[in-house]
PDB file of C-alpha atoms in Angstrom:
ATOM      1  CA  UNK A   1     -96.687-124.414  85.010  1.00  0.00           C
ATOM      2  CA  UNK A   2     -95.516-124.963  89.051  1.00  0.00           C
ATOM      3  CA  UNK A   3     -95.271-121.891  91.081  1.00  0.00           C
ATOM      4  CA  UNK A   4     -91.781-120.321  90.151  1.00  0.00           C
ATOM      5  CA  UNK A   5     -89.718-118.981  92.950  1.00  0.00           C
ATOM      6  CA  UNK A   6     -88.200-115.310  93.300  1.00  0.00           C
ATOM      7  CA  UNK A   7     -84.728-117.195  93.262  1.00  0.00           C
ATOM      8  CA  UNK A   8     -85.820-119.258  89.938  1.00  0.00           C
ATOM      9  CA  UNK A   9     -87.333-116.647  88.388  1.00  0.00           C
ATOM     10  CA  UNK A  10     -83.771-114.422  88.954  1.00  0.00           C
ATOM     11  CA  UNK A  11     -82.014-117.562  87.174  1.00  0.00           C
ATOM     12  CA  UNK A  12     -84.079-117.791  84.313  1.00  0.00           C
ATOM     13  CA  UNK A  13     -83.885-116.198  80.675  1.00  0.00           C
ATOM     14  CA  UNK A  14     -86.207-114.153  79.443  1.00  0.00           C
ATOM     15  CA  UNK A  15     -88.133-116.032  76.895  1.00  0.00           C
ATOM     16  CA  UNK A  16     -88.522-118.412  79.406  1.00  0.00           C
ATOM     17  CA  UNK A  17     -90.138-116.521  81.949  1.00  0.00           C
ATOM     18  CA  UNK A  18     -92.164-114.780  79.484  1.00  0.00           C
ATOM     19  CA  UNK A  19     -93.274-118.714  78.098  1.00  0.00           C
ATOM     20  CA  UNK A  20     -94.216-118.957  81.524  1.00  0.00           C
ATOM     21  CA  UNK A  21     -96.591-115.729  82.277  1.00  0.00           C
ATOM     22  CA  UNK A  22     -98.191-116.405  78.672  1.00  0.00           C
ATOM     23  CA  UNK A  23     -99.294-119.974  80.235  1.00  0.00           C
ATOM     24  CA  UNK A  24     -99.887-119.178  83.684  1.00  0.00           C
ATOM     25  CA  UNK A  25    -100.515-115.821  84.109  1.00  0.00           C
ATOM     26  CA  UNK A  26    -103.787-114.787  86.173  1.00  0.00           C
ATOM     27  CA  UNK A  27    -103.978-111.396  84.527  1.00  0.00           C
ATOM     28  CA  UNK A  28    -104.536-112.823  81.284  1.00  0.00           C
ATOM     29  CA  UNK A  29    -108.362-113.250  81.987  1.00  0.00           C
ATOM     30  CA  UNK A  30    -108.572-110.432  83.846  1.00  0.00           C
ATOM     31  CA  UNK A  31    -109.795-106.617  83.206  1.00  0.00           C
ATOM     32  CA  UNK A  32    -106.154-105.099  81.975  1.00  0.00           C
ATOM     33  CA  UNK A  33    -107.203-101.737  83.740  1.00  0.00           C
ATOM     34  CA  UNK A  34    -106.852-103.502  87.128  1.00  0.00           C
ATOM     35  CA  UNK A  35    -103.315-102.798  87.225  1.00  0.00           C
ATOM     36  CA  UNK A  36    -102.472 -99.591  86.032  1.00  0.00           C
ATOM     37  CA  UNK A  37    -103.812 -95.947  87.715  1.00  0.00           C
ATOM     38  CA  UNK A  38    -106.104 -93.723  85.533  1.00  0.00           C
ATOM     39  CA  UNK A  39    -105.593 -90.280  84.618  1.00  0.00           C
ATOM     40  CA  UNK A  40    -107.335 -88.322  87.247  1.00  0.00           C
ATOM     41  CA  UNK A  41    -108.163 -91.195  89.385  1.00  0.00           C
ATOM     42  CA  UNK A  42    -108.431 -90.456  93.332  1.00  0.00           C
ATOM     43  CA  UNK A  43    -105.816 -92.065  95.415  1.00  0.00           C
ATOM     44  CA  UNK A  44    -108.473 -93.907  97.426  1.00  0.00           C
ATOM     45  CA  UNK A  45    -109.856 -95.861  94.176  1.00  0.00           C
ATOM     46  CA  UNK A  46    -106.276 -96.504  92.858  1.00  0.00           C
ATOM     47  CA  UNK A  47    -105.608 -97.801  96.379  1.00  0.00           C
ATOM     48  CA  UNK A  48    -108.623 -99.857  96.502  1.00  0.00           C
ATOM     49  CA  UNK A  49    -107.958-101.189  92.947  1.00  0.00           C
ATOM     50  CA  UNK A  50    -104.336-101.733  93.324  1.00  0.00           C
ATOM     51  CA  UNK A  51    -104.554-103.896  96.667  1.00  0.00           C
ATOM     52  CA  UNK A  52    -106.885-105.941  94.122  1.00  0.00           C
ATOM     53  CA  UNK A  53    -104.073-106.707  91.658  1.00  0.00           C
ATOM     54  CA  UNK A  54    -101.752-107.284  93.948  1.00  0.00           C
ATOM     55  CA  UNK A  55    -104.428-109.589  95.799  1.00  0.00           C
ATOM     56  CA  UNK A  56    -104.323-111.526  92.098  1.00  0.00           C
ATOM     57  CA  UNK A  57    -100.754-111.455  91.779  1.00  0.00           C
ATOM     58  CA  UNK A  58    -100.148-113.057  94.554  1.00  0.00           C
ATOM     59  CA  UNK A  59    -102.228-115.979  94.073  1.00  0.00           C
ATOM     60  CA  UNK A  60    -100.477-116.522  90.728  1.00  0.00           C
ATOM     61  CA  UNK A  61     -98.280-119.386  90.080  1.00  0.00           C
ATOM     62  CA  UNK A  62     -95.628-116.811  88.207  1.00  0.00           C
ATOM     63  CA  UNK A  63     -95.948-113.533  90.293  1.00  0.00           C
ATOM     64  CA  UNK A  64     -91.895-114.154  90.673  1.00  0.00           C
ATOM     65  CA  UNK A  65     -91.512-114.152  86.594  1.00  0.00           C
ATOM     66  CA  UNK A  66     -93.979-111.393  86.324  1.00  0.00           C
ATOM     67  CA  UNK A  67     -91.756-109.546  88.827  1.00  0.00           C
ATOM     68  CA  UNK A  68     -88.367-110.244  87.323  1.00  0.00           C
ATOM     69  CA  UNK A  69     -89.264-109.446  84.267  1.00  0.00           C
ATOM     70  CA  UNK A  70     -90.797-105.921  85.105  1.00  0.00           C
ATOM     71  CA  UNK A  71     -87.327-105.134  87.250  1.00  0.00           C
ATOM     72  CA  UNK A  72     -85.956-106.215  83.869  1.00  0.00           C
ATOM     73  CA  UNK A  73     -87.838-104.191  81.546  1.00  0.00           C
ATOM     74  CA  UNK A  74     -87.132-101.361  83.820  1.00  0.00           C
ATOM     75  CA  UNK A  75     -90.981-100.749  84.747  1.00  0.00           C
ATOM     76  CA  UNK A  76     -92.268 -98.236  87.455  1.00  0.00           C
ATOM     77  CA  UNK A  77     -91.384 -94.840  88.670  1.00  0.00           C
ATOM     78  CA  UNK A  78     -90.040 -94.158  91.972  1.00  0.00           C
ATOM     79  CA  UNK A  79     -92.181 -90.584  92.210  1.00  0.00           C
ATOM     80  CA  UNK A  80     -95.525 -91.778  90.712  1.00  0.00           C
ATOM     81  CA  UNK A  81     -97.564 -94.584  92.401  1.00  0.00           C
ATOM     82  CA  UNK A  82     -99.647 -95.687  88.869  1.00  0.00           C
ATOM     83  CA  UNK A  83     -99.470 -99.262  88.561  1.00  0.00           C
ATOM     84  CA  UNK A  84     -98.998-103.158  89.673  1.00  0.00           C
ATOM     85  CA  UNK A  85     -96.410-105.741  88.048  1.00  0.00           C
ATOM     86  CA  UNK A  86     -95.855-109.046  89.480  1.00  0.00           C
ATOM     87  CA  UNK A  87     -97.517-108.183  92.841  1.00  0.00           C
ATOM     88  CA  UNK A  88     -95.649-104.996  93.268  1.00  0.00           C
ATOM     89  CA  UNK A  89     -96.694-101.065  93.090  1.00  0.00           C
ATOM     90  CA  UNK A  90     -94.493 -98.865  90.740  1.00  0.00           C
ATOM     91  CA  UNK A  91     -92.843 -97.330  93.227  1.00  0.00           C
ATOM     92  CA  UNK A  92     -91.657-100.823  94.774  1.00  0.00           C
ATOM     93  CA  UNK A  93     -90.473-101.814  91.833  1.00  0.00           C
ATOM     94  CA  UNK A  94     -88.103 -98.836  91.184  1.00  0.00           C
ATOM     95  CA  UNK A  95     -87.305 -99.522  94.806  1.00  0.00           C
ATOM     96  CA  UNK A  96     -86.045-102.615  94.163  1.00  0.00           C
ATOM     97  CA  UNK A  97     -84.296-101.992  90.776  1.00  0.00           C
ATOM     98  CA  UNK A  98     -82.632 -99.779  92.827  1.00  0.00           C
ATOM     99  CA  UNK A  99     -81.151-102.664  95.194  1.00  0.00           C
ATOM    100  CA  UNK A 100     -80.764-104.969  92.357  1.00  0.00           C
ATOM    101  CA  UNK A 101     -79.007-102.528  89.852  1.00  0.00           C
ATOM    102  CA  UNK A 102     -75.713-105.052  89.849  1.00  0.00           C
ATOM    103  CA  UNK A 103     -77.717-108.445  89.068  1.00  0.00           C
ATOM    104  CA  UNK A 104     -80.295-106.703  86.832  1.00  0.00           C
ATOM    105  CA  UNK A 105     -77.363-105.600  84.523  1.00  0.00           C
ATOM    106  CA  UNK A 106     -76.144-108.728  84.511  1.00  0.00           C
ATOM    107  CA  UNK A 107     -79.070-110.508  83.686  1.00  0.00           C
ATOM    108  CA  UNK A 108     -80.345-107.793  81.242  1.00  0.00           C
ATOM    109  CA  UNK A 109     -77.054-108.492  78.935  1.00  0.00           C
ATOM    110  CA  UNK A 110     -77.524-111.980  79.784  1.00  0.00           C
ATOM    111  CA  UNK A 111     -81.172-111.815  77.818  1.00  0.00           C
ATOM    112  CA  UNK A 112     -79.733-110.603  74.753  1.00  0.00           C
ATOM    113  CA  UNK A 113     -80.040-113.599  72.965  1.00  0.00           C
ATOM    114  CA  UNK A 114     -78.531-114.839  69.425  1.00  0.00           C
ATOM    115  CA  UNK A 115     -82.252-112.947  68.249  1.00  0.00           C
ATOM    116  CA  UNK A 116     -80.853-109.616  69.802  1.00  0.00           C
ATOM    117  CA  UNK A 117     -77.993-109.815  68.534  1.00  0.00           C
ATOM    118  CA  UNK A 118     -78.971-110.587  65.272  1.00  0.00           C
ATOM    119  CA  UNK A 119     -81.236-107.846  65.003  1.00  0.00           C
ATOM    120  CA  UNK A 120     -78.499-105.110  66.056  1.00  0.00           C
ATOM    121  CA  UNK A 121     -76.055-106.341  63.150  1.00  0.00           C
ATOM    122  CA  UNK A 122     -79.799-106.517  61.065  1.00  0.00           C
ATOM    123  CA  UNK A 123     -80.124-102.745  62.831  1.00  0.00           C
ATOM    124  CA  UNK A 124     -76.306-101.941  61.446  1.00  0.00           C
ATOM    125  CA  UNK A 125     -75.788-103.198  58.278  1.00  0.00           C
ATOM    126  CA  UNK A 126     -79.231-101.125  57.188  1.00  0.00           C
ATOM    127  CA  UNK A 127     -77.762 -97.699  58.543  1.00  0.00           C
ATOM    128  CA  UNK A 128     -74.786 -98.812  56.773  1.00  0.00           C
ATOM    129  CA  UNK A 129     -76.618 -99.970  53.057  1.00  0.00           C
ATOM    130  CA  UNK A 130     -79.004 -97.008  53.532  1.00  0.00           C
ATOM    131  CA  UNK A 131     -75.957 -94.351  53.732  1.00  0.00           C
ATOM    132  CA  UNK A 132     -74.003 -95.778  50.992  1.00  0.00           C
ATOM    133  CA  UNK A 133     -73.655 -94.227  47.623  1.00  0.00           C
ATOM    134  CA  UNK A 134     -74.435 -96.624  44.987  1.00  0.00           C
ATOM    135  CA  UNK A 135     -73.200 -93.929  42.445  1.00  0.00           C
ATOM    136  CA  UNK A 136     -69.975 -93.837  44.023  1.00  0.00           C
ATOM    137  CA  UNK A 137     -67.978 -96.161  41.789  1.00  0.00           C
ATOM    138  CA  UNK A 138     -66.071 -94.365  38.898  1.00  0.00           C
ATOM    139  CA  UNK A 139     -66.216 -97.011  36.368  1.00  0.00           C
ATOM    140  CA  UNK A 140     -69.114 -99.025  34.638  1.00  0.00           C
ATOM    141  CA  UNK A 141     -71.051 -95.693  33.344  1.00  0.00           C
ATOM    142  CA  UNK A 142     -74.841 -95.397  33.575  1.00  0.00           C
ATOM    143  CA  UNK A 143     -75.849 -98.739  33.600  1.00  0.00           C
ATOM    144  CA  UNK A 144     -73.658 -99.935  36.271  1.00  0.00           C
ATOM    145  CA  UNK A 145     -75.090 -97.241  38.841  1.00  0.00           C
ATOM    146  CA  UNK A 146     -78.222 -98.025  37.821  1.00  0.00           C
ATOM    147  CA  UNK A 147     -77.546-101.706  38.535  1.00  0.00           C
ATOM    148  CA  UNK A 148     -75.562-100.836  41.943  1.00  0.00           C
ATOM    149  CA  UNK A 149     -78.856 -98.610  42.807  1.00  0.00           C
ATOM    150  CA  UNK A 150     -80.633-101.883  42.594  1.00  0.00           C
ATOM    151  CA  UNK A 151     -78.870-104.286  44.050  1.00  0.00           C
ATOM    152  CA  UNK A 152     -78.649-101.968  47.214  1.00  0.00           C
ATOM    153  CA  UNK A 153     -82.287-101.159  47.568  1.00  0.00           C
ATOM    154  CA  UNK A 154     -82.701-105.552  47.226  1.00  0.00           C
ATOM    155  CA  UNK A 155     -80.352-105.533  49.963  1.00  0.00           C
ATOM    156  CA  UNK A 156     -82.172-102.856  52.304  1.00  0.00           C
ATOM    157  CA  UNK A 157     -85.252-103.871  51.405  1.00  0.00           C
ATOM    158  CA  UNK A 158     -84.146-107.787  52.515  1.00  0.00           C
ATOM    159  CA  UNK A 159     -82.377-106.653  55.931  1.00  0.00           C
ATOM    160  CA  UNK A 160     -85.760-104.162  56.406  1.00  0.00           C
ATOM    161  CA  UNK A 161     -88.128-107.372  56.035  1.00  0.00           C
ATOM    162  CA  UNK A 162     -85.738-109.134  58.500  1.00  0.00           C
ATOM    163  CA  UNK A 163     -86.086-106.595  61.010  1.00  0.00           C
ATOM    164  CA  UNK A 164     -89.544-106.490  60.574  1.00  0.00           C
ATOM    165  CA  UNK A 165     -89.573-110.330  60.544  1.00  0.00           C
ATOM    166  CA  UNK A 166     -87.818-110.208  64.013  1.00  0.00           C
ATOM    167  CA  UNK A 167     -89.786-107.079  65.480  1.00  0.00           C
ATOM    168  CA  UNK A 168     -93.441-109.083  64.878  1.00  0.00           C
ATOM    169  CA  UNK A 169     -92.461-111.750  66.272  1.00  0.00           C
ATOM    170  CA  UNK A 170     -90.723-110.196  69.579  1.00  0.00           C
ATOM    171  CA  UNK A 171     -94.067-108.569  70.138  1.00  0.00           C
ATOM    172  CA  UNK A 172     -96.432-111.730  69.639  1.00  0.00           C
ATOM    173  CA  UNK A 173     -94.136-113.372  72.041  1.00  0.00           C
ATOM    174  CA  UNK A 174     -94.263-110.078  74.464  1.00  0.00           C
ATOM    175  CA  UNK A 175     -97.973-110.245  73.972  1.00  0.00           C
ATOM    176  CA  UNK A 176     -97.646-106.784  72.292  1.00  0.00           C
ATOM    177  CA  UNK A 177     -99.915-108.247  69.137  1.00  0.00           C
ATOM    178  CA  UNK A 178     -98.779-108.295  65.653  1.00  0.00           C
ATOM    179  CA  UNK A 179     -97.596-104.685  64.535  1.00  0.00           C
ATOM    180  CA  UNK A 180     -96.221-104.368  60.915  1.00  0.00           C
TER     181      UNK A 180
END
């Protein structure tokens, strides 16, 4: 992948810029503890540590993706200096979420692809199977509940495998790992 620009990377959709750091990204062969603070860690080795990562951020060809997409996801705290994303401290980052609050809204519903979407109707039409009562209808006796019982635990149990369906594969593609 080329080096992305802060102005690209502000352009570009999500799965795209997350294609991108999957390819490209220096951090991927590096020790994950290299950007985030431990509990109980003294300033001076977080300080020492985190000019490090940011040192390999900015060498990478998609620091700017890396960075968009933490101001996306909403990462770091504007009290607690405890991590590096995309060549920035925590506290930058809220920082600059803070400047950015307009576009990053914009962009943020922009991301919610046909997926998202999907998976909120997937999301609704389970609350609305799971509070239906399938022993509501009058007529049909016993066997017909029975039979509506069953044909609305086939449909939750179809929209619940979607979801799941969806879920996994959001979080391979985050580089979360599979988690049923």
């Amino acid at each position: 992948m080329h080096r992305m620009t802060s102005t690209l990377a502000r352009h570009t959709r999500r799965a795209v810029l997350q294609s991108g750091i999957d390819a490209s990204a220096h951090c991927a062969t590096a020790d994950p503890d290299l950007w985030f603070r431990t509990d109980g860690e003294p300033q001076i080795a977080w300080q020492a540590r985190r000019a490090e990562a940011i040192r390999v951020c900015n060498g990478c060809p998609v620091r700017a993706a890396c960075e968009e997409l933490a101001l996306r996801d909403r990462d770091g705290n504007p009290r607690v200096d405890d991590m590096v994303r995309g060549g920035l401290s925590g506290t930058q980052l809220a920082a600059a979420r803070t400047t950015q609050a307009n576009r990053l809204t914009a962009v943020v519903d922009a991301d919610r692809d046909s997926e998202g979407r999907l998976l909120d109707d997937l999301s609704i039409g389970l609350r609305t199977q799971s509070g239906l009562n399938p022993d509501g209808r009058r007529n049909g006796g016993r066997l017909r509940q029975h039979e509506n019982r069953t044909e609305q635990n086939l449909r939750i149990r179809a929209l619940a495998a979607s979801i799941r369906q969806i879920r996994i594969a959001r979080r391979a593609r985050a580089g979360w790992g599979v988690v049923a």
